[in-house]
Amino acid sequence: MFFRKKKNEISQNHIEANLANSKIFVRNVEKIYSSVKGDTLAMQNVNLNVLENEFACIVGPSGCGKSTLLRMIAGLDEISGGQIVIQDRNIVGPGPDRGMVFQGYTLFPWMSVGDNIRFALKLKKMKKQEQEEIVDKYLKIIGLEKFKNAYPKELSGGMKQRVAIARALANSPEVLLMDEPFSALDPQTKADMQLLMRQIWQVEKPTVLFVTHDIEEAVFLSSKIFVLSSRPGTVKREVPVFLPYERDLSLKDTEQFIKIRREVNSLIDHNGI
């Protein structure tokens, strides 16, 4: 009994220590889908820890639960077991402390660019002058000052995704969750968006958890990468990314970058689920 109690005390102390240093703390999370045919275990024993102001990426084979995990952290999907904590709060549903950027652009087509960015600010009943200042700030950050009064149908895919990112950041979330936001873009626009996202993170310092199937993208953007296994998905390995803080696209051709990319690629279950 003494040894069991001691072990439990150590385990609890370890959890508390992780929580003290975490922005996002995921412990022993599982996801089960139920149907008339029975239960399907999609994810099991998922553990990860993202620190304040950290940029972390999640990669893994198709069907491993990358997007599901992100949606559970966002509070859009329920967990079947375990615990998800943002700062010191258990996640039980969506909240303004988490901003979400999806693969689709999810802009309101009847609103101008400025009004899309301003949407959450109006819900907060913020003063109009404050709203304008925040909208103008993020339009400048994403380089779309001249498109404030344009509508989504007038924008390219990359421009739409810039607006979606600005809208999420304008609400000052504690955590920015991004679900393959650049996957639908052409290679050149995708590379430009990766560079822009890295620059935004270096200035704004949000805590970012970014899902991608693109290993090169994950290495370029992040300070660490969580590699998920095939279904039932779990964290197979956490790979630190020791690369320069200031980054440009030429970094992708360096030996250090290629070495990390190969390491992550070797951990992916390429045979699928």
PDB file of C-alpha atoms in Angstrom:
ATOM      1  CA  MET A   1       0.000   0.000   0.000  1.00  0.00           C
ATOM      2  CA  PHE A   2       2.832   2.385   0.873  1.00  0.00           C
ATOM      3  CA  PHE A   3       4.531   1.910  -2.489  1.00  0.00           C
ATOM      4  CA  ARG A   4       1.264   2.275  -4.406  1.00  0.00           C
ATOM      5  CA  LYS A   5       0.460   5.499  -2.567  1.00  0.00           C
ATOM      6  CA  LYS A   6       3.961   6.804  -3.147  1.00  0.00           C
ATOM      7  CA  LYS A   7       3.722   6.016  -6.857  1.00  0.00           C
ATOM      8  CA  ASN A   8       0.357   7.774  -7.112  1.00  0.00           C
ATOM      9  CA  GLU A   9       1.760  10.806  -5.300  1.00  0.00           C
ATOM     10  CA  ILE A  10       4.680  10.969  -7.722  1.00  0.00           C
ATOM     11  CA  SER A  11       2.295  10.626 -10.683  1.00  0.00           C
ATOM     12  CA  GLN A  12       0.084  13.445  -9.361  1.00  0.00           C
ATOM     13  CA  ASN A  13       3.115  15.654  -8.737  1.00  0.00           C
ATOM     14  CA  HIS A  14       4.266  14.975 -12.297  1.00  0.00           C
ATOM     15  CA  ILE A  15       0.853  15.995 -13.658  1.00  0.00           C
ATOM     16  CA  GLU A  16       0.812  19.175 -11.584  1.00  0.00           C
ATOM     17  CA  ALA A  17       4.325  20.054 -12.744  1.00  0.00           C
ATOM     18  CA  ASN A  18       3.288  19.577 -16.377  1.00  0.00           C
ATOM     19  CA  LEU A  19       0.200  21.721 -15.881  1.00  0.00           C
ATOM     20  CA  ALA A  20       2.278  24.491 -14.332  1.00  0.00           C
ATOM     21  CA  ASN A  21       4.481  24.637 -17.457  1.00  0.00           C
ATOM     22  CA  SER A  22       1.745  24.015 -20.032  1.00  0.00           C
ATOM     23  CA  LYS A  23      -0.594  26.005 -22.187  1.00  0.00           C
ATOM     24  CA  ILE A  24      -2.155  22.880 -23.686  1.00  0.00           C
ATOM     25  CA  PHE A  25      -2.032  19.684 -21.651  1.00  0.00           C
ATOM     26  CA  VAL A  26      -3.529  16.464 -23.036  1.00  0.00           C
ATOM     27  CA  ARG A  27      -3.455  13.418 -20.759  1.00  0.00           C
ATOM     28  CA  ASN A  28      -4.535   9.864 -21.587  1.00  0.00           C
ATOM     29  CA  VAL A  29      -7.170  11.039 -24.069  1.00  0.00           C
ATOM     30  CA  GLU A  30      -9.136   8.505 -26.059  1.00  0.00           C
ATOM     31  CA  LYS A  31     -11.846   8.779 -28.683  1.00  0.00           C
ATOM     32  CA  ILE A  32     -14.427   6.054 -29.329  1.00  0.00           C
ATOM     33  CA  TYR A  33     -17.022   6.204 -32.077  1.00  0.00           C
ATOM     34  CA  SER A  34     -20.180   4.216 -31.396  1.00  0.00           C
ATOM     35  CA  SER A  35     -22.600   2.859 -33.998  1.00  0.00           C
ATOM     36  CA  VAL A  36     -25.097   0.048 -34.413  1.00  0.00           C
ATOM     37  CA  LYS A  37     -22.192  -2.123 -35.553  1.00  0.00           C
ATOM     38  CA  GLY A  38     -20.312  -1.516 -32.310  1.00  0.00           C
ATOM     39  CA  ASP A  39     -17.586   0.724 -30.974  1.00  0.00           C
ATOM     40  CA  THR A  40     -14.505   1.876 -32.900  1.00  0.00           C
ATOM     41  CA  LEU A  41     -11.445   3.009 -30.974  1.00  0.00           C
ATOM     42  CA  ALA A  42     -10.081   5.928 -32.975  1.00  0.00           C
ATOM     43  CA  MET A  43      -7.531   7.314 -30.492  1.00  0.00           C
ATOM     44  CA  GLN A  44      -6.059   5.990 -27.273  1.00  0.00           C
ATOM     45  CA  ASN A  45      -3.674   7.132 -24.550  1.00  0.00           C
ATOM     46  CA  VAL A  46      -2.876  10.436 -26.271  1.00  0.00           C
ATOM     47  CA  ASN A  47      -0.485  12.568 -24.219  1.00  0.00           C
ATOM     48  CA  LEU A  48       1.058  15.869 -25.254  1.00  0.00           C
ATOM     49  CA  ASN A  49       2.218  19.094 -23.697  1.00  0.00           C
ATOM     50  CA  VAL A  50       2.458  22.452 -25.503  1.00  0.00           C
ATOM     51  CA  LEU A  51       4.155  25.297 -23.649  1.00  0.00           C
ATOM     52  CA  GLU A  52       3.188  28.965 -23.531  1.00  0.00           C
ATOM     53  CA  ASN A  53       4.000  30.764 -26.827  1.00  0.00           C
ATOM     54  CA  GLU A  54       5.189  27.517 -28.434  1.00  0.00           C
ATOM     55  CA  PHE A  55       4.544  26.563 -32.061  1.00  0.00           C
ATOM     56  CA  ALA A  56       3.876  22.813 -32.193  1.00  0.00           C
ATOM     57  CA  CYS A  57       2.777  20.666 -35.127  1.00  0.00           C
ATOM     58  CA  ILE A  58       0.952  17.337 -35.336  1.00  0.00           C
ATOM     59  CA  VAL A  59       1.695  14.933 -38.183  1.00  0.00           C
ATOM     60  CA  GLY A  60       0.730  11.335 -38.861  1.00  0.00           C
ATOM     61  CA  PRO A  61      -0.769   8.965 -41.436  1.00  0.00           C
ATOM     62  CA  SER A  62      -4.203   9.497 -42.923  1.00  0.00           C
ATOM     63  CA  GLY A  63      -6.966   8.484 -40.542  1.00  0.00           C
ATOM     64  CA  CYS A  64      -4.840   8.604 -37.394  1.00  0.00           C
ATOM     65  CA  GLY A  65      -6.985  11.301 -35.762  1.00  0.00           C
ATOM     66  CA  LYS A  66      -4.960  14.499 -36.245  1.00  0.00           C
ATOM     67  CA  SER A  67      -7.983  16.673 -36.962  1.00  0.00           C
ATOM     68  CA  THR A  68     -10.098  14.822 -34.395  1.00  0.00           C
ATOM     69  CA  LEU A  69      -7.554  15.615 -31.701  1.00  0.00           C
ATOM     70  CA  LEU A  70      -7.527  19.279 -32.693  1.00  0.00           C
ATOM     71  CA  ARG A  71     -11.332  19.416 -32.649  1.00  0.00           C
ATOM     72  CA  MET A  72     -11.381  17.855 -29.176  1.00  0.00           C
ATOM     73  CA  ILE A  73      -8.941  20.509 -27.954  1.00  0.00           C
ATOM     74  CA  ALA A  74     -11.186  23.135 -29.561  1.00  0.00           C
ATOM     75  CA  GLY A  75     -14.162  21.663 -27.708  1.00  0.00           C
ATOM     76  CA  LEU A  76     -15.958  20.855 -30.968  1.00  0.00           C
ATOM     77  CA  ASP A  77     -15.789  17.069 -30.379  1.00  0.00           C
ATOM     78  CA  GLU A  78     -16.206  15.309 -27.039  1.00  0.00           C
ATOM     79  CA  ILE A  79     -13.449  13.148 -25.618  1.00  0.00           C
ATOM     80  CA  SER A  80     -14.336   9.592 -24.600  1.00  0.00           C
ATOM     81  CA  GLY A  81     -11.790   9.522 -21.803  1.00  0.00           C
ATOM     82  CA  GLY A  82      -8.836  11.382 -20.358  1.00  0.00           C
ATOM     83  CA  GLN A  83      -8.310  15.086 -19.815  1.00  0.00           C
ATOM     84  CA  ILE A  84      -7.636  18.209 -21.903  1.00  0.00           C
ATOM     85  CA  VAL A  85      -6.560  21.362 -20.091  1.00  0.00           C
ATOM     86  CA  ILE A  86      -5.939  24.852 -21.486  1.00  0.00           C
ATOM     87  CA  GLN A  87      -3.833  26.771 -18.974  1.00  0.00           C
ATOM     88  CA  ASP A  88      -5.620  25.554 -15.829  1.00  0.00           C
ATOM     89  CA  ARG A  89      -9.125  24.915 -17.203  1.00  0.00           C
ATOM     90  CA  ASN A  90     -10.613  21.582 -18.228  1.00  0.00           C
ATOM     91  CA  ILE A  91     -12.069  21.742 -21.733  1.00  0.00           C
ATOM     92  CA  VAL A  92     -15.772  20.898 -21.874  1.00  0.00           C
ATOM     93  CA  GLY A  93     -16.782  22.847 -24.998  1.00  0.00           C
ATOM     94  CA  PRO A  94     -15.795  25.691 -27.355  1.00  0.00           C
ATOM     95  CA  GLY A  95     -14.585  28.996 -25.923  1.00  0.00           C
ATOM     96  CA  PRO A  96     -13.080  32.352 -26.941  1.00  0.00           C
ATOM     97  CA  ASP A  97      -9.748  31.296 -25.424  1.00  0.00           C
ATOM     98  CA  ARG A  98      -9.222  29.111 -28.524  1.00  0.00           C
ATOM     99  CA  GLY A  99      -9.130  30.424 -32.073  1.00  0.00           C
ATOM    100  CA  MET A 100      -9.624  27.924 -34.897  1.00  0.00           C
ATOM    101  CA  VAL A 101      -8.478  28.117 -38.515  1.00  0.00           C
ATOM    102  CA  PHE A 102      -9.855  25.369 -40.736  1.00  0.00           C
ATOM    103  CA  GLN A 103      -8.747  23.925 -44.075  1.00  0.00           C
ATOM    104  CA  GLY A 104     -11.707  25.680 -45.722  1.00  0.00           C
ATOM    105  CA  TYR A 105     -11.703  29.448 -45.583  1.00  0.00           C
ATOM    106  CA  THR A 106     -14.930  29.712 -43.504  1.00  0.00           C
ATOM    107  CA  LEU A 107     -15.366  33.430 -44.208  1.00  0.00           C
ATOM    108  CA  PHE A 108     -18.799  35.030 -44.258  1.00  0.00           C
ATOM    109  CA  PRO A 109     -19.305  35.728 -47.995  1.00  0.00           C
ATOM    110  CA  TRP A 110     -21.742  38.587 -47.371  1.00  0.00           C
ATOM    111  CA  MET A 111     -19.238  40.453 -45.181  1.00  0.00           C
ATOM    112  CA  SER A 112     -16.279  42.533 -46.299  1.00  0.00           C
ATOM    113  CA  VAL A 113     -12.753  41.586 -45.287  1.00  0.00           C
ATOM    114  CA  GLY A 114     -12.820  44.180 -42.511  1.00  0.00           C
ATOM    115  CA  ASP A 115     -16.176  42.982 -41.215  1.00  0.00           C
ATOM    116  CA  ASN A 116     -15.020  39.358 -41.203  1.00  0.00           C
ATOM    117  CA  ILE A 117     -12.040  40.272 -39.015  1.00  0.00           C
ATOM    118  CA  ARG A 118     -14.233  42.476 -36.836  1.00  0.00           C
ATOM    119  CA  PHE A 119     -16.961  39.838 -36.307  1.00  0.00           C
ATOM    120  CA  ALA A 120     -15.931  38.542 -32.863  1.00  0.00           C
ATOM    121  CA  LEU A 121     -15.045  42.056 -31.706  1.00  0.00           C
ATOM    122  CA  LYS A 122     -18.615  43.194 -32.370  1.00  0.00           C
ATOM    123  CA  LEU A 123     -19.940  40.248 -30.365  1.00  0.00           C
ATOM    124  CA  LYS A 124     -17.826  41.490 -27.454  1.00  0.00           C
ATOM    125  CA  LYS A 125     -19.512  44.893 -27.871  1.00  0.00           C
ATOM    126  CA  MET A 126     -16.113  46.519 -28.140  1.00  0.00           C
ATOM    127  CA  LYS A 127     -16.045  50.229 -28.914  1.00  0.00           C
ATOM    128  CA  LYS A 128     -15.997  50.974 -32.638  1.00  0.00           C
ATOM    129  CA  GLN A 129     -12.711  52.855 -32.443  1.00  0.00           C
ATOM    130  CA  GLU A 130     -11.033  49.879 -30.749  1.00  0.00           C
ATOM    131  CA  GLN A 131     -12.486  47.566 -33.375  1.00  0.00           C
ATOM    132  CA  GLU A 132     -11.079  49.681 -36.172  1.00  0.00           C
ATOM    133  CA  GLU A 133      -7.644  49.799 -34.576  1.00  0.00           C
ATOM    134  CA  ILE A 134      -7.514  46.008 -34.231  1.00  0.00           C
ATOM    135  CA  VAL A 135      -8.841  45.397 -37.741  1.00  0.00           C
ATOM    136  CA  ASP A 136      -6.302  47.818 -39.239  1.00  0.00           C
ATOM    137  CA  LYS A 137      -3.500  46.237 -37.215  1.00  0.00           C
ATOM    138  CA  TYR A 138      -4.167  42.746 -38.544  1.00  0.00           C
ATOM    139  CA  LEU A 139      -4.819  43.908 -42.086  1.00  0.00           C
ATOM    140  CA  LYS A 140      -1.327  45.385 -42.006  1.00  0.00           C
ATOM    141  CA  ILE A 141       0.156  42.189 -40.527  1.00  0.00           C
ATOM    142  CA  ILE A 142      -1.352  40.046 -43.294  1.00  0.00           C
ATOM    143  CA  GLY A 143      -0.575  42.636 -45.982  1.00  0.00           C
ATOM    144  CA  LEU A 144      -4.159  43.235 -47.115  1.00  0.00           C
ATOM    145  CA  GLU A 145      -4.728  46.862 -46.086  1.00  0.00           C
ATOM    146  CA  LYS A 146      -6.035  47.703 -49.572  1.00  0.00           C
ATOM    147  CA  PHE A 147      -8.664  44.950 -49.392  1.00  0.00           C
ATOM    148  CA  LYS A 148     -10.483  46.071 -46.247  1.00  0.00           C
ATOM    149  CA  ASN A 149     -13.717  46.706 -48.156  1.00  0.00           C
ATOM    150  CA  ALA A 150     -13.387  43.787 -50.577  1.00  0.00           C
ATOM    151  CA  TYR A 151     -15.514  40.639 -50.326  1.00  0.00           C
ATOM    152  CA  PRO A 152     -14.267  37.037 -50.113  1.00  0.00           C
ATOM    153  CA  LYS A 153     -15.308  36.282 -53.716  1.00  0.00           C
ATOM    154  CA  GLU A 154     -12.799  38.916 -54.839  1.00  0.00           C
ATOM    155  CA  LEU A 155      -9.869  37.235 -53.063  1.00  0.00           C
ATOM    156  CA  SER A 156      -7.542  34.401 -54.003  1.00  0.00           C
ATOM    157  CA  GLY A 157      -7.325  31.283 -51.833  1.00  0.00           C
ATOM    158  CA  GLY A 158      -4.190  32.495 -50.082  1.00  0.00           C
ATOM    159  CA  MET A 159      -5.737  35.885 -49.390  1.00  0.00           C
ATOM    160  CA  LYS A 160      -8.857  34.265 -47.930  1.00  0.00           C
ATOM    161  CA  GLN A 161      -6.749  32.184 -45.591  1.00  0.00           C
ATOM    162  CA  ARG A 162      -4.823  35.283 -44.500  1.00  0.00           C
ATOM    163  CA  VAL A 163      -8.145  36.869 -43.534  1.00  0.00           C
ATOM    164  CA  ALA A 164      -9.174  33.726 -41.641  1.00  0.00           C
ATOM    165  CA  ILE A 165      -5.923  33.849 -39.659  1.00  0.00           C
ATOM    166  CA  ALA A 166      -6.349  37.568 -38.958  1.00  0.00           C
ATOM    167  CA  ARG A 167      -9.930  36.987 -37.784  1.00  0.00           C
ATOM    168  CA  ALA A 168      -8.761  34.293 -35.362  1.00  0.00           C
ATOM    169  CA  LEU A 169      -5.906  36.416 -33.997  1.00  0.00           C
ATOM    170  CA  ALA A 170      -7.997  39.584 -33.679  1.00  0.00           C
ATOM    171  CA  ASN A 171     -10.020  37.922 -30.921  1.00  0.00           C
ATOM    172  CA  SER A 172      -6.789  37.546 -28.859  1.00  0.00           C
ATOM    173  CA  PRO A 173      -7.145  33.793 -28.203  1.00  0.00           C
ATOM    174  CA  GLU A 174      -4.836  32.112 -25.716  1.00  0.00           C
ATOM    175  CA  VAL A 175      -4.361  29.263 -28.205  1.00  0.00           C
ATOM    176  CA  LEU A 176      -4.505  29.204 -32.006  1.00  0.00           C
ATOM    177  CA  LEU A 177      -5.567  25.829 -33.450  1.00  0.00           C
ATOM    178  CA  MET A 178      -4.923  25.314 -37.174  1.00  0.00           C
ATOM    179  CA  ASP A 179      -6.241  22.341 -39.132  1.00  0.00           C
ATOM    180  CA  GLU A 180      -4.281  21.909 -42.390  1.00  0.00           C
ATOM    181  CA  PRO A 181      -4.972  25.542 -43.331  1.00  0.00           C
ATOM    182  CA  PHE A 182      -2.653  25.611 -46.351  1.00  0.00           C
ATOM    183  CA  SER A 183      -3.313  22.172 -47.856  1.00  0.00           C
ATOM    184  CA  ALA A 184      -5.583  23.457 -50.653  1.00  0.00           C
ATOM    185  CA  LEU A 185      -3.112  26.090 -51.867  1.00  0.00           C
ATOM    186  CA  ASP A 186      -0.725  25.825 -54.807  1.00  0.00           C
ATOM    187  CA  PRO A 187       2.936  25.154 -53.870  1.00  0.00           C
ATOM    188  CA  GLN A 188       4.171  28.746 -54.245  1.00  0.00           C
ATOM    189  CA  THR A 189       1.252  30.269 -52.317  1.00  0.00           C
ATOM    190  CA  LYS A 190       1.621  27.559 -49.676  1.00  0.00           C
ATOM    191  CA  ALA A 191       5.312  28.398 -49.193  1.00  0.00           C
ATOM    192  CA  ASP A 192       4.461  32.104 -48.950  1.00  0.00           C
ATOM    193  CA  MET A 193       1.786  31.368 -46.318  1.00  0.00           C
ATOM    194  CA  GLN A 194       4.204  29.246 -44.299  1.00  0.00           C
ATOM    195  CA  LEU A 195       6.659  32.120 -44.227  1.00  0.00           C
ATOM    196  CA  LEU A 196       3.917  34.596 -43.298  1.00  0.00           C
ATOM    197  CA  MET A 197       2.636  32.325 -40.508  1.00  0.00           C
ATOM    198  CA  ARG A 198       6.112  31.963 -39.075  1.00  0.00           C
ATOM    199  CA  GLN A 199       6.581  35.752 -39.170  1.00  0.00           C
ATOM    200  CA  ILE A 200       3.193  36.350 -37.526  1.00  0.00           C
ATOM    201  CA  TRP A 201       4.074  33.899 -34.758  1.00  0.00           C
ATOM    202  CA  GLN A 202       7.423  35.582 -34.125  1.00  0.00           C
ATOM    203  CA  VAL A 203       5.691  38.966 -33.693  1.00  0.00           C
ATOM    204  CA  GLU A 204       2.423  38.018 -31.973  1.00  0.00           C
ATOM    205  CA  LYS A 205       3.733  35.047 -29.927  1.00  0.00           C
ATOM    206  CA  PRO A 206       0.483  33.028 -29.855  1.00  0.00           C
ATOM    207  CA  THR A 207       0.546  29.428 -28.643  1.00  0.00           C
ATOM    208  CA  VAL A 208      -0.059  27.450 -31.849  1.00  0.00           C
ATOM    209  CA  LEU A 209      -1.017  23.816 -32.417  1.00  0.00           C
ATOM    210  CA  PHE A 210      -0.937  23.135 -36.158  1.00  0.00           C
ATOM    211  CA  VAL A 211      -2.130  19.959 -37.899  1.00  0.00           C
ATOM    212  CA  THR A 212      -0.565  19.082 -41.237  1.00  0.00           C
ATOM    213  CA  HIS A 213       0.171  16.065 -43.427  1.00  0.00           C
ATOM    214  CA  ASP A 214       3.148  17.959 -44.912  1.00  0.00           C
ATOM    215  CA  ILE A 215       6.319  17.015 -43.007  1.00  0.00           C
ATOM    216  CA  GLU A 216       8.374  19.795 -44.592  1.00  0.00           C
ATOM    217  CA  GLU A 217       5.752  22.328 -43.486  1.00  0.00           C
ATOM    218  CA  ALA A 218       5.811  20.975 -39.930  1.00  0.00           C
ATOM    219  CA  VAL A 219       9.600  21.206 -39.685  1.00  0.00           C
ATOM    220  CA  PHE A 220       9.696  24.741 -41.103  1.00  0.00           C
ATOM    221  CA  LEU A 221       7.005  26.128 -38.805  1.00  0.00           C
ATOM    222  CA  SER A 222       7.460  24.448 -35.474  1.00  0.00           C
ATOM    223  CA  SER A 223       9.642  24.125 -32.422  1.00  0.00           C
ATOM    224  CA  LYS A 224       8.444  20.556 -31.867  1.00  0.00           C
ATOM    225  CA  ILE A 225       6.463  17.935 -33.738  1.00  0.00           C
ATOM    226  CA  PHE A 226       4.110  15.296 -32.358  1.00  0.00           C
ATOM    227  CA  VAL A 227       4.088  12.219 -34.596  1.00  0.00           C
ATOM    228  CA  LEU A 228       0.888  10.173 -34.311  1.00  0.00           C
ATOM    229  CA  SER A 229       0.663   6.453 -35.014  1.00  0.00           C
ATOM    230  CA  SER A 230      -1.858   4.684 -37.220  1.00  0.00           C
ATOM    231  CA  ARG A 231      -5.333   4.069 -35.802  1.00  0.00           C
ATOM    232  CA  PRO A 232      -5.930   3.884 -32.958  1.00  0.00           C
ATOM    233  CA  GLY A 233      -3.911   7.075 -32.934  1.00  0.00           C
ATOM    234  CA  THR A 234      -1.519   7.865 -30.135  1.00  0.00           C
ATOM    235  CA  VAL A 235       1.595  10.037 -29.830  1.00  0.00           C
ATOM    236  CA  LYS A 236       4.359   7.849 -31.210  1.00  0.00           C
ATOM    237  CA  ARG A 237       7.162  10.353 -30.679  1.00  0.00           C
ATOM    238  CA  GLU A 238       7.767  13.993 -29.829  1.00  0.00           C
ATOM    239  CA  VAL A 239      10.496  15.378 -32.074  1.00  0.00           C
ATOM    240  CA  PRO A 240      12.215  18.635 -31.062  1.00  0.00           C
ATOM    241  CA  VAL A 241      13.033  21.013 -33.908  1.00  0.00           C
ATOM    242  CA  PHE A 242      16.334  22.715 -33.187  1.00  0.00           C
ATOM    243  CA  LEU A 243      16.470  25.255 -35.993  1.00  0.00           C
ATOM    244  CA  PRO A 244      17.156  29.014 -36.029  1.00  0.00           C
ATOM    245  CA  TYR A 245      14.445  31.222 -34.558  1.00  0.00           C
ATOM    246  CA  GLU A 246      14.605  33.554 -37.558  1.00  0.00           C
ATOM    247  CA  ARG A 247      13.670  31.479 -40.600  1.00  0.00           C
ATOM    248  CA  ASP A 248      13.281  31.970 -44.334  1.00  0.00           C
ATOM    249  CA  LEU A 249      12.469  29.513 -47.096  1.00  0.00           C
ATOM    250  CA  SER A 250      16.147  28.846 -47.854  1.00  0.00           C
ATOM    251  CA  LEU A 251      16.277  26.960 -44.546  1.00  0.00           C
ATOM    252  CA  LYS A 252      14.528  24.036 -46.259  1.00  0.00           C
ATOM    253  CA  ASP A 253      17.682  23.323 -48.287  1.00  0.00           C
ATOM    254  CA  THR A 254      20.004  23.074 -45.288  1.00  0.00           C
ATOM    255  CA  GLU A 255      21.468  19.796 -44.032  1.00  0.00           C
ATOM    256  CA  GLN A 256      20.029  20.349 -40.539  1.00  0.00           C
ATOM    257  CA  PHE A 257      16.509  20.838 -41.898  1.00  0.00           C
ATOM    258  CA  ILE A 258      16.703  17.797 -44.161  1.00  0.00           C
ATOM    259  CA  LYS A 259      17.957  15.643 -41.278  1.00  0.00           C
ATOM    260  CA  ILE A 260      14.935  16.526 -39.111  1.00  0.00           C
ATOM    261  CA  ARG A 261      12.552  16.025 -42.047  1.00  0.00           C
ATOM    262  CA  ARG A 262      13.991  12.542 -42.633  1.00  0.00           C
ATOM    263  CA  GLU A 263      13.727  11.682 -38.951  1.00  0.00           C
ATOM    264  CA  VAL A 264      10.043  12.615 -38.849  1.00  0.00           C
ATOM    265  CA  ASN A 265       9.356  10.854 -42.145  1.00  0.00           C
ATOM    266  CA  SER A 266      10.918   7.652 -40.783  1.00  0.00           C
ATOM    267  CA  LEU A 267       8.422   7.680 -37.912  1.00  0.00           C
ATOM    268  CA  ILE A 268       5.322   7.920 -40.119  1.00  0.00           C
ATOM    269  CA  ASP A 269       3.390   4.699 -40.737  1.00  0.00           C
ATOM    270  CA  HIS A 270       3.245   5.069 -44.510  1.00  0.00           C
ATOM    271  CA  ASN A 271       1.217   1.909 -44.994  1.00  0.00           C
ATOM    272  CA  GLY A 272      -1.831   3.748 -43.606  1.00  0.00           C
ATOM    273  CA  ILE A 273      -4.391   2.403 -41.141  1.00  0.00           C
TER     274      ILE A 273
END
